[in-house]
Coordinates of C-alpha atoms and ligand atoms in Angstrom, one line a residue:
X1 CA -17.1 0.3 -2.3
X2 CA -18.3 1.9 -5.5
X3 CA -18.8 5.6 -5.8
X4 CA -22.4 6.3 -4.7
X5 CA -24.8 8.8 -6.3
X6 CA -24.6 12.2 -4.9
X7 CA -27.2 13.3 -2.4
X8 CA -26.9 17.0 -3.1
X9 CA -25.6 19.2 -5.9
X10 CA -26.1 22.5 -4.1
X11 CA -22.5 23.0 -3.3
X12 CA -21.2 26.5 -2.5
X13 CA -17.7 25.9 -4.1
X14 CA -16.9 29.6 -4.1
X15 CA -17.6 29.8 -0.3
X16 CA -15.4 26.7 0.2
X17 CA -12.7 28.1 -1.9
X18 CA -12.6 31.3 0.0
X19 CA -12.4 29.5 3.3
X20 CA -9.3 27.5 2.4
X21 CA -5.7 28.4 2.8
X22 CA -4.9 26.0 0.0
X23 CA -6.5 25.9 -3.5
X24 CA -9.8 24.6 -4.6
X25 CA -9.6 23.4 -8.2
X26 CA -12.8 23.1 -10.2
X27 CA -13.4 22.1 -13.9
X28 CA -13.0 25.7 -15.0
X29 CA -9.4 25.8 -13.8
X30 CA -6.5 24.9 -16.1
X31 CA -5.0 22.7 -13.4
X32 CA -8.2 20.5 -13.2
X33 CA -7.1 17.7 -15.5
X34 CA -3.8 17.2 -13.7
X35 CA -5.5 17.5 -10.3
X36 CA -8.1 14.8 -11.0
X37 CA -5.5 12.2 -12.1
X38 CA -4.3 9.4 -9.9
X39 CA -1.5 6.8 -10.3
X40 CA -3.5 4.5 -12.6
X41 CA -4.1 6.8 -15.5
X42 CA -6.9 4.7 -16.9
X43 CA -9.1 5.8 -13.9
X44 CA -11.0 8.7 -15.4
X45 CA -13.2 10.4 -12.9
X46 CA -14.4 14.0 -12.7
X47 CA -14.7 15.4 -9.2
X48 CA -16.8 18.5 -8.5
X49 CA -13.6 20.0 -6.9
X50 CA -10.2 19.0 -5.8
X51 CA -9.0 20.7 -2.6
X52 CA -5.2 21.0 -2.4
X53 CA -5.2 21.5 1.3
X54 CA -2.6 23.6 3.1
X55 CA -3.1 22.0 6.6
X56 CA -5.4 20.1 8.9
X57 CA -7.7 23.1 9.3
X58 CA -8.3 23.0 5.5
X59 CA -8.9 19.3 5.7
X60 CA -11.5 19.9 8.5
X61 CA -13.2 22.5 6.3
X62 CA -13.6 20.1 3.3
X63 CA -14.7 17.3 5.6
X64 CA -17.4 19.6 7.0
X65 CA -18.5 20.7 3.5
X66 CA -18.8 17.0 2.4
X67 CA -20.7 16.2 5.6
X68 CA -23.1 19.1 5.2
X69 CA -23.8 18.6 1.5
X70 CA -23.8 14.8 1.4
X71 CA -21.2 14.8 -1.4
X72 CA -18.9 11.9 -1.8
X73 CA -15.5 12.5 -0.2
X74 CA -12.2 11.1 -1.6
X75 CA -9.0 11.3 0.3
X76 CA -5.7 11.2 -1.6
X77 CA -2.1 10.9 -0.4
X78 CA -0.1 9.2 -3.2
X79 CA -3.0 8.2 -5.4
X80 CA -2.0 4.6 -5.8
X81 CA -5.3 3.0 -4.8
X82 CA -6.0 0.4 -7.5
X83 CA -9.7 1.1 -7.1
X84 CA -9.2 4.8 -7.6
X85 CA -10.4 5.7 -4.1
X86 CA -8.2 8.9 -4.3
X87 CA -10.6 10.5 -6.8
X88 CA -14.4 10.7 -7.3
X89 CA -17.1 11.3 -9.9
X90 CA -18.9 14.4 -8.8
X91 CA -17.5 14.5 -5.3
X92 CA -14.9 16.5 -3.3
X93 CA -11.3 15.3 -3.3
X94 CA -8.9 16.1 -0.5
X95 CA -5.5 16.2 -2.1
X96 CA -2.9 16.0 0.6
X97 CA 0.1 16.3 -1.7
X98 CA 1.0 19.8 -0.4
X99 CA 1.4 18.5 3.1
X100 CA 4.8 16.9 2.4
X101 CA 7.0 18.3 5.1
X102 CA 9.4 15.9 6.8
X103 CA 10.9 16.8 10.2
X104 CA 13.5 14.6 11.7
X105 CA 14.0 15.0 15.4
X106 CA 17.5 16.0 16.4
X107 CA 18.3 12.7 18.1
X108 CA 17.1 10.9 15.0
X109 CA 14.7 8.6 16.7
X110 CA 11.5 9.6 15.0
X111 CA 10.3 11.8 12.1
X112 CA 7.0 13.7 11.5
X113 CA 5.9 13.4 8.0
X114 CA 3.0 15.1 6.2
X115 CA 0.9 12.5 4.5
X116 CA 1.4 14.2 1.1
X117 CA 5.0 12.9 1.0
X118 CA 5.7 9.6 -0.7
X119 CA 7.8 6.7 0.6
X120 CA 10.7 7.6 -1.7
X121 CA 10.9 11.3 -0.6
X122 CA 10.7 10.3 3.1
X123 CA 13.4 7.6 2.7
X124 CA 15.8 10.0 0.9
X125 CA 15.3 12.6 3.7
X126 CA 15.8 10.3 6.6
X127 CA 18.5 8.4 4.7
X128 CA 20.6 11.6 4.9
X129 CA 20.7 11.0 8.7
X130 CA 21.5 7.3 8.3
X131 CA 17.9 6.5 9.5
X132 CA 15.0 4.7 7.9
X133 CA 11.4 3.6 8.4
X134 CA 10.2 0.7 6.3
X135 CA 7.5 1.2 3.6
X136 CA 6.7 -0.9 0.6
X137 CA 8.6 -1.7 -2.6
X138 CA 7.7 1.4 -4.6
X139 CA 8.9 4.9 -3.7
X140 CA 6.0 6.7 -5.3
X141 CA 3.4 5.2 -2.9
X142 CA 2.0 7.8 -0.5
X143 CA 3.0 7.4 3.1
X144 CA -0.6 8.1 4.1
X145 CA -2.2 5.2 2.2
X146 CA 0.5 2.6 2.9
X147 CA 0.8 3.4 6.6
X148 CA -3.0 3.2 7.3
X149 CA -3.2 -0.1 5.3
X150 CA -0.3 -1.7 7.3
X151 CA 2.8 -1.4 5.2
X152 CA 4.7 -4.5 4.0
X153 CA 8.1 -4.0 2.5
X154 CA 11.9 -4.3 2.4
X155 CA 12.2 -4.2 6.2
X156 CA 9.2 -6.2 7.3
X157 CA 11.0 -9.2 8.8
X158 CA 13.6 -6.9 10.4
X159 CA 11.4 -4.2 11.9
X160 CA 7.7 -5.3 11.2
X161 CA 5.1 -3.4 9.3
X162 CA 5.1 0.4 8.9
X163 CA 2.3 0.6 11.5
X164 CA 4.7 -1.0 14.0
X165 CA 6.7 2.2 13.6
X166 CA 3.8 4.5 13.9
X167 CA 4.1 6.4 17.1
X168 CA 1.3 8.9 16.7
X169 CA -0.9 10.6 14.0
X170 CA -2.8 13.8 13.5
X171 CA -6.2 12.8 12.3
X172 CA -9.2 14.9 11.2
X173 CA -12.4 13.0 12.1
X174 CA -15.8 13.1 10.4
X175 CA -16.9 15.8 12.9
X176 CA -14.0 18.0 11.6
X177 CA -12.1 17.6 14.9
X178 CA -8.3 17.5 14.7
X179 CA -7.1 14.8 17.1
X180 CA -3.6 13.8 18.2
X181 CA -3.9 10.0 18.1
X182 CA -1.5 7.7 19.9
X183 CA -1.5 4.7 22.3
X184 CA -1.8 7.2 25.2
X185 CA -4.2 9.8 23.8
X186 CA -6.7 7.7 21.9
X187 CA -5.8 4.0 22.1
X188 CA -9.0 2.7 20.3
X189 CA -8.6 5.0 17.4
X190 CA -4.9 4.4 17.3
X191 CA -5.6 0.7 17.1
X192 CA -8.1 1.2 14.3
X193 CA -6.0 3.4 12.0
X194 CA -3.2 0.8 12.1
X195 CA -4.7 -1.3 9.3
X196 CA -8.2 0.2 9.1
X197 CA -7.2 2.5 6.3
X198 CA -9.3 5.7 5.7
X199 CA -12.4 4.6 7.6
X200 CA -11.8 6.7 10.7
X201 CA -10.5 10.0 9.4
X202 CA -8.0 11.9 7.4
X203 CA -4.4 11.5 8.7
X204 CA -2.5 14.7 8.0
X205 CA 0.7 14.0 9.8
X206 CA 2.4 10.8 11.0
X207 CA 5.1 10.4 13.6
X208 CA 7.2 7.4 12.7
X209 CA 10.0 5.6 14.5
X210 CA 13.4 5.7 12.8
X211 CA 15.9 2.9 12.7
X212 CA 19.6 3.4 12.4
X213 CA 20.2 1.7 9.1
X214 CA 22.4 3.2 6.4
X215 CA 24.1 0.4 4.5
X216 CA 22.4 -2.8 3.6
X217 CA 23.2 -5.6 1.2
X218 CA 20.3 -5.8 -1.3
X219 CA 19.0 -5.3 -4.7
X220 CA 17.7 -7.8 -7.3
X221 CA 18.5 -11.4 -7.9
X222 CA 17.0 -13.1 -10.9
X223 CA 16.7 -16.9 -11.1
X224 CA 15.0 -19.2 -13.6
X225 CA 11.6 -20.1 -12.2
X226 CA 10.7 -23.7 -11.8
X227 CA 8.5 -25.3 -9.2
X228 CA 11.7 -26.4 -7.4
X229 CA 13.4 -23.0 -7.4
X230 CA 10.1 -21.2 -6.3
X231 CA 9.5 -23.5 -3.3
X232 CA 13.3 -23.5 -2.6
X233 CA 13.3 -19.7 -2.6
X234 CA 10.4 -19.6 -0.1
X235 CA 12.0 -22.2 2.2
X236 CA 15.3 -20.2 2.1
X237 CA 13.5 -17.0 2.8
X238 CA 11.7 -18.5 5.8
X239 CA 14.9 -20.1 7.2
X240 CA 16.9 -16.9 6.8
X241 CA 17.7 -14.6 9.7
X242 CA 15.1 -11.9 10.4
X243 CA 17.6 -9.4 9.0
X244 CA 16.7 -10.5 5.5
X245 CA 13.4 -9.6 3.9
X246 CA 12.5 -10.8 0.4
X247 CA 9.9 -10.0 -2.2
X248 CA 9.8 -12.6 -5.0
X249 CA 8.0 -11.7 -8.2
X250 CA 7.3 -14.8 -10.4
X251 CA 7.0 -13.3 -13.8
X252 CA 7.8 -13.6 -17.5
X253 CA 11.3 -12.1 -18.0
X254 CA 10.9 -8.7 -19.8
X255 CA 13.5 -7.8 -22.5
X256 CA 15.6 -5.7 -20.1
X257 CA 19.3 -5.1 -20.6
X258 CA 20.3 -6.9 -17.4
X259 CA 18.4 -10.1 -18.3
X260 CA 20.3 -12.4 -20.7
X261 CA 18.6 -12.5 -24.1
X262 CA 18.1 -16.3 -23.8
X263 CA 15.9 -15.8 -20.8
X264 CA 13.6 -13.1 -22.3
X265 CA 10.0 -14.4 -22.3
X266 CA 10.8 -17.2 -19.9
X267 CA 9.5 -17.5 -16.3
X268 CA 11.8 -16.1 -13.7
X269 CA 12.0 -15.3 -10.1
X270 CA 12.7 -11.6 -9.9
X271 CA 13.5 -11.2 -6.3
X272 CA 14.0 -7.9 -4.4
X273 CA 16.1 -8.5 -1.3
X274 CA 17.3 -6.4 1.7
X275 CA 19.7 -7.7 4.3
X276 CA 20.4 -5.4 7.2
X277 CA 23.9 -6.4 8.4
X278 CA 27.6 -6.5 7.6
X279 CA 28.5 -7.4 4.0
X280 CA 30.7 -10.3 5.2
X281 CA 27.8 -11.9 6.8
X282 CA 25.5 -11.3 3.8
X283 CA 27.5 -13.8 1.7
X284 CA 26.4 -16.6 4.0
X285 CA 22.8 -15.4 4.2
X286 CA 22.4 -15.0 0.5
X287 CA 24.3 -18.2 -0.5
X288 CA 21.2 -20.5 -0.3
X289 CA 19.3 -18.4 -2.8
X290 CA 22.3 -18.2 -5.2
X291 CA 22.6 -22.0 -4.9
X292 CA 19.1 -22.6 -6.1
X293 CA 20.1 -22.2 -9.8
X294 CA 22.7 -20.3 -11.8
X295 CA 21.4 -16.7 -11.4
X296 CA 20.4 -15.0 -14.6
X297 CA 21.3 -11.7 -13.0
X298 CA 22.9 -11.1 -9.6
X299 CA 22.7 -7.4 -8.6
X300 CA 22.9 -7.9 -4.9
X301 CA 25.5 -5.6 -3.5
X302 CA 26.2 -3.3 -0.5
X303 CA 24.2 -0.2 -1.0
X304 CA 22.6 2.7 0.8
X305 CA 19.1 1.8 1.8
X306 CA 17.4 4.6 -0.2
X307 CA 19.0 3.2 -3.4
X308 CA 16.3 0.5 -3.2
X309 CA 13.8 3.1 -4.4
X310 CA 15.9 4.3 -7.3
X311 CA 15.1 3.4 -10.9
X312 CA 12.1 3.6 -13.1
X313 CA 8.6 2.5 -11.9
X314 CA 5.9 1.2 -14.2
X315 CA 3.2 3.6 -15.4
X316 CA 0.2 1.4 -16.0
X317 CA -3.2 2.6 -17.0
X318 CA -5.1 0.0 -15.0
X319 CA -4.5 -3.0 -12.7
X320 CA -6.4 -5.9 -11.4
X321 CA -5.4 -8.4 -8.8
X322 CA -6.1 -10.8 -5.9
X323 CA -4.2 -11.4 -2.8
X324 CA -4.4 -13.7 0.1
X325 CA -2.3 -15.1 3.0
X326 CA -1.0 -18.6 3.1
X327 CA 1.3 -20.6 5.4
X328 CA 3.2 -22.4 2.6
X329 CA 3.2 -23.0 -1.1
X330 CA 3.1 -26.5 -2.4
X331 CA 5.1 -27.7 -5.5
X332 CA 1.7 -28.1 -7.3
X333 CA 0.7 -24.5 -6.5
X334 CA 4.1 -23.3 -7.8
X335 CA 3.6 -25.4 -10.9
X336 CA 0.2 -23.7 -11.2
X337 CA 1.8 -20.3 -11.3
X338 CA 4.1 -21.4 -14.1
X339 CA 1.2 -22.9 -16.0
X340 CA -0.9 -19.7 -15.8
X341 CA 1.8 -17.0 -16.3
X342 CA 2.1 -17.4 -20.0
X343 CA -1.6 -17.5 -20.5
X344 CA -2.1 -13.8 -19.7
X345 CA -1.9 -11.1 -22.4
X346 CA -1.3 -8.3 -19.8
X347 CA 1.9 -6.5 -20.6
X348 CA 2.9 -6.9 -16.9
X349 CA 1.7 -9.7 -14.7
X350 CA 3.2 -11.3 -11.7
X351 CA 2.6 -13.5 -8.8
X352 CA 4.4 -11.9 -5.9
X353 CA 5.4 -14.0 -2.9
X354 CA 6.3 -12.3 0.3
X355 CA 7.5 -14.5 3.1
X356 CA 6.5 -12.9 6.4
X357 CA 7.5 -14.0 9.9
X358 CA 10.3 -12.3 11.7
X359 CA 9.3 -9.0 13.3
X360 CA 5.9 -9.1 11.6
X361 CA 5.0 -11.9 14.0
X362 CA 6.6 -10.3 17.1
X363 CA 3.4 -8.2 17.6
X364 CA 0.2 -9.9 18.7
X365 CA -2.3 -10.6 15.9
X366 CA -5.0 -8.4 17.6
X367 CA -2.6 -5.6 18.7
X368 CA -3.5 -3.6 15.6
X369 CA -6.2 -3.8 12.9
X370 CA -3.8 -5.8 10.7
X371 CA -4.7 -9.3 11.8
X372 CA -2.5 -11.6 9.7
X373 CA 0.8 -11.7 11.6
X374 CA 0.7 -15.4 12.2
X375 CA 0.6 -16.2 8.5
X376 CA 3.6 -17.5 6.6
X377 CA 3.4 -15.5 3.5
X378 CA 1.4 -13.1 1.3
X379 CA 0.6 -14.1 -2.2
X380 CA -0.3 -11.2 -4.5
X381 CA -1.4 -11.8 -8.0
X382 CA -1.5 -8.8 -10.3
X383 CA -2.0 -7.8 -13.9
X384 CA -1.3 -4.3 -15.2
X385 CA -2.8 -3.4 -18.6
X386 CA -3.6 -0.4 -20.8
X387 CA -7.1 -1.1 -22.4
X388 CA -10.2 -0.9 -20.2
X389 CA -12.0 -3.2 -22.7
X390 CA -9.6 -6.0 -21.4
X391 CA -10.7 -5.8 -17.8
X392 CA -12.9 -8.9 -17.8
X393 CA -10.1 -11.0 -19.4
X394 CA -7.5 -10.0 -16.9
X395 CA -10.0 -10.4 -14.0
X396 CA -10.7 -13.9 -15.2
X397 CA -7.0 -14.7 -15.4
X398 CA -6.4 -13.4 -11.9
X399 CA -9.2 -15.7 -10.6
X400 CA -7.7 -18.7 -12.4
X401 CA -4.3 -18.1 -10.9
X402 CA -5.8 -17.7 -7.4
X403 CA -7.6 -21.0 -7.8
X404 CA -4.5 -22.7 -9.1
X405 CA -2.4 -21.4 -6.1
X406 CA -5.0 -22.6 -3.6
X407 CA -6.7 -19.4 -2.3
X408 CA -8.9 -20.5 0.6
X409 CA -11.1 -17.5 0.8
X410 CA -9.6 -16.4 4.1
X411 CA -9.1 -12.7 3.3
X412 CA -6.2 -10.7 2.1
X413 CA -4.2 -7.5 2.7
X414 CA -6.4 -4.4 2.2
X415 CA -3.4 -2.5 0.8
X416 CA -3.6 -4.7 -2.3
X417 CA -7.3 -5.0 -2.6
X418 CA -9.3 -3.4 -5.4
X419 CA -13.0 -2.3 -5.3
X420 CA -14.4 -5.3 -3.3
X421 CA -17.7 -6.4 -1.8
X422 CA -18.3 -6.3 2.0
X423 CA -17.6 -10.0 2.4
X424 CA -14.1 -9.7 0.9
X425 CA -13.3 -6.6 2.9
X426 CA -14.7 -8.3 6.1
X427 CA -12.5 -11.4 5.5
X428 CA -9.4 -9.1 5.4
X429 CA -10.1 -8.4 9.1
X430 CA -10.3 -11.8 10.7
X431 CA -10.7 -13.0 14.3
X432 CA -13.0 -10.3 15.7
X433 CA -11.1 -7.4 14.2
X434 CA -14.0 -6.7 11.7
X435 CA -16.5 -6.5 14.5
X436 CA -14.3 -4.2 16.6
X437 CA -13.7 -1.9 13.7
X438 CA -17.4 -1.7 13.0
X439 CA -18.0 -0.7 16.6
X440 CA -15.3 2.0 16.4
X441 CA -16.7 3.1 13.0
X442 CA -20.1 3.7 14.7
X443 CA -18.4 5.8 17.3
X444 CA -16.1 7.9 15.0
X445 CA -18.0 8.0 11.7
X446 CA -21.6 6.9 12.3
X447 CA -22.9 8.3 9.0
X448 CA -20.1 6.6 7.0
X449 CA -18.8 9.9 5.6
X450 CA -15.5 8.1 4.9
X451 CA -17.0 5.4 2.7
X452 CA -14.9 5.7 -0.5
X453 CA -12.6 3.0 0.6
X454 CA -12.5 -0.7 1.7
X455 CA -15.5 0.2 3.7
X456 CA -16.1 -0.8 7.3
X457 CA -19.8 -0.1 7.8
X458 CA -20.8 1.3 11.2
X459 CA -22.2 -1.3 13.5
X460 CA -25.9 -1.2 13.7
X461 CA -28.0 -0.5 16.8
Ligands
FAD501 C1 3.0 0.1 -7.6 C2 2.5 -0.2 -6.3 C3 3.3 -0.8 -5.4 C4 2.8 -1.1 -4.1 N1 3.7 -1.8 -3.2 C5 3.3 -2.0 -1.9 C6 4.1 -2.6 -1.0 O1 5.2 -3.0 -1.3 N2 3.7 -2.8 0.3 C7 2.4 -2.4 0.7 O2 2.1 -2.5 1.9 N3 1.6 -1.8 -0.2 C8 2.0 -1.6 -1.5 N4 1.1 -1.0 -2.4 C9 -0.3 -0.8 -2.0 C10 -0.4 0.6 -1.4 O3 0.2 0.6 -0.1 C11 -1.9 1.0 -1.2 O4 -2.5 1.0 -2.5 C12 -2.0 2.4 -0.6 O5 -3.3 2.5 -0.1 C13 -1.6 3.5 -1.5 O6 -1.5 4.7 -0.8 P1 -1.5 6.1 -1.6 O7 -1.5 7.1 -0.5 O8 -0.5 6.1 -2.6 O9 -2.9 6.0 -2.4 P2 -4.3 6.8 -2.3 O10 -5.0 6.4 -3.5 O11 -4.0 8.2 -2.1 O12 -5.0 6.3 -1.0 C14 -5.3 4.9 -0.9 C15 -6.4 4.8 0.1 O13 -6.0 5.3 1.4 C16 -6.7 6.4 1.8 N5 -5.8 7.4 2.3 C17 -4.7 7.8 1.7 N6 -4.1 8.8 2.4 C18 -4.9 8.9 3.5 C19 -4.7 9.7 4.6 N7 -3.7 10.6 4.8 N8 -5.7 9.7 5.6 C20 -6.8 8.9 5.4 N9 -6.9 8.1 4.4 C21 -6.0 8.1 3.4 C22 -7.4 6.8 0.5 O14 -8.6 7.5 0.8 C23 -7.7 5.5 -0.2 O15 -8.8 4.9 0.3 C24 1.5 -0.8 -3.7 C25 0.7 -0.1 -4.6 C26 1.1 0.1 -5.9 C27 0.2 0.8 -6.9

């Protein structure tokens, strides 16, 4: 949903500042330019003020100020929203980055994390106890945003989505109430926030289940990409034990030191893999992938789980993309990816293939607001680029790839969506989930205060 015009400019920022335990940063402050930035640096918005909140009471104060003034309200954990929903032109931003405490219970069965922490920080902290919770493939993503979207990553087939490990959450609602939300205390709201993103309130703390995992066999395997190796990879990933999760990026090989020179500029499968189990058994599990073709680089090895998040991450200005669920990928669709990859001028572009199944499918499709558990894979097409003038070109490329790969219009994963129309967002919540979310939105946020997101409009009537 695009930023909407402000309804009021009469905002007592001094009053709001003095009511906060945290900071309120306005354009006059030296920290303003840093405070208004998000992960995609090409998103250049100028909020009226950024509140670096110190706790849930601060969040409630800013929520109340936004409600009373009609100002647009942005909520930011890690700031990775491709649409830039973590910032605003002229509105108020709740910046949760200061709420980054991680408390691990003594028995090591769960952890409370402030939603200002990112996945990497959380994983390093819990990893010291030989425990983990699965997030996505990038350590810099905020635990707030990824958890409320669903959370697909290195442990999806082993343990399910991040929301499957969510035990409870502290949520500030549109009324400014601070609620403890769990299956027991508020089952409807707990259902909605597990996939319904920021539509229902601001999550300030999350209680997540920990799994006793310290060593895995994982890392990166790079194979030459042909239609046969791509479909072969997906078949092997589907047939593998649930202890193995894979994320296969079909891309043009960058000139990186670990990629042989002869492969630079050629299509490759750059696969990130995580096998939870003994190294001796990993050999057999990984053999079908290694047998697809002579690997261009084989960096799979026993490692501590948090090592998966080590290493540099891209720092793109802007990104575009399209994603959708599918049950299989035909050889023609794989050939379509290979045909289209070289046609993009984006410095980074990839078609990411994530085979699902395993623990993702152990939970019923309607048990949470993430309703795609019965699908075989997620296909995520993305292009990252630097120059805003190129947006149309890259958007067109993404659409061409989606058509070549056989997108059927049946929705996608909200975590990877950009700024979309209502029809696209609605399709991401299939089989009655959209209608149920709209009913709950009417109950918890009837005036759509939380609208700078993949918006679920309140049900009418
Ligand atoms: C490089 C990169 C890699 C990614 N990899 C994966 C992956 O492997 N798996 C996966 O599932 N997703 C992945 N994502 C998608 C990511 O999970 C979503 O973009 C997520 O919303 C980002 O969360 P954030 O807190 O960093 O972003 P933000 O921009 O801060 O927030 C994103 C959205 O969530 C809302 N939000 C954030 N925190 C809260 C909160 N505490 N309470 C209420 N609403 C909140 C915001 O208002 C906004 O609408 C990736 C994204 C990027 C850019």
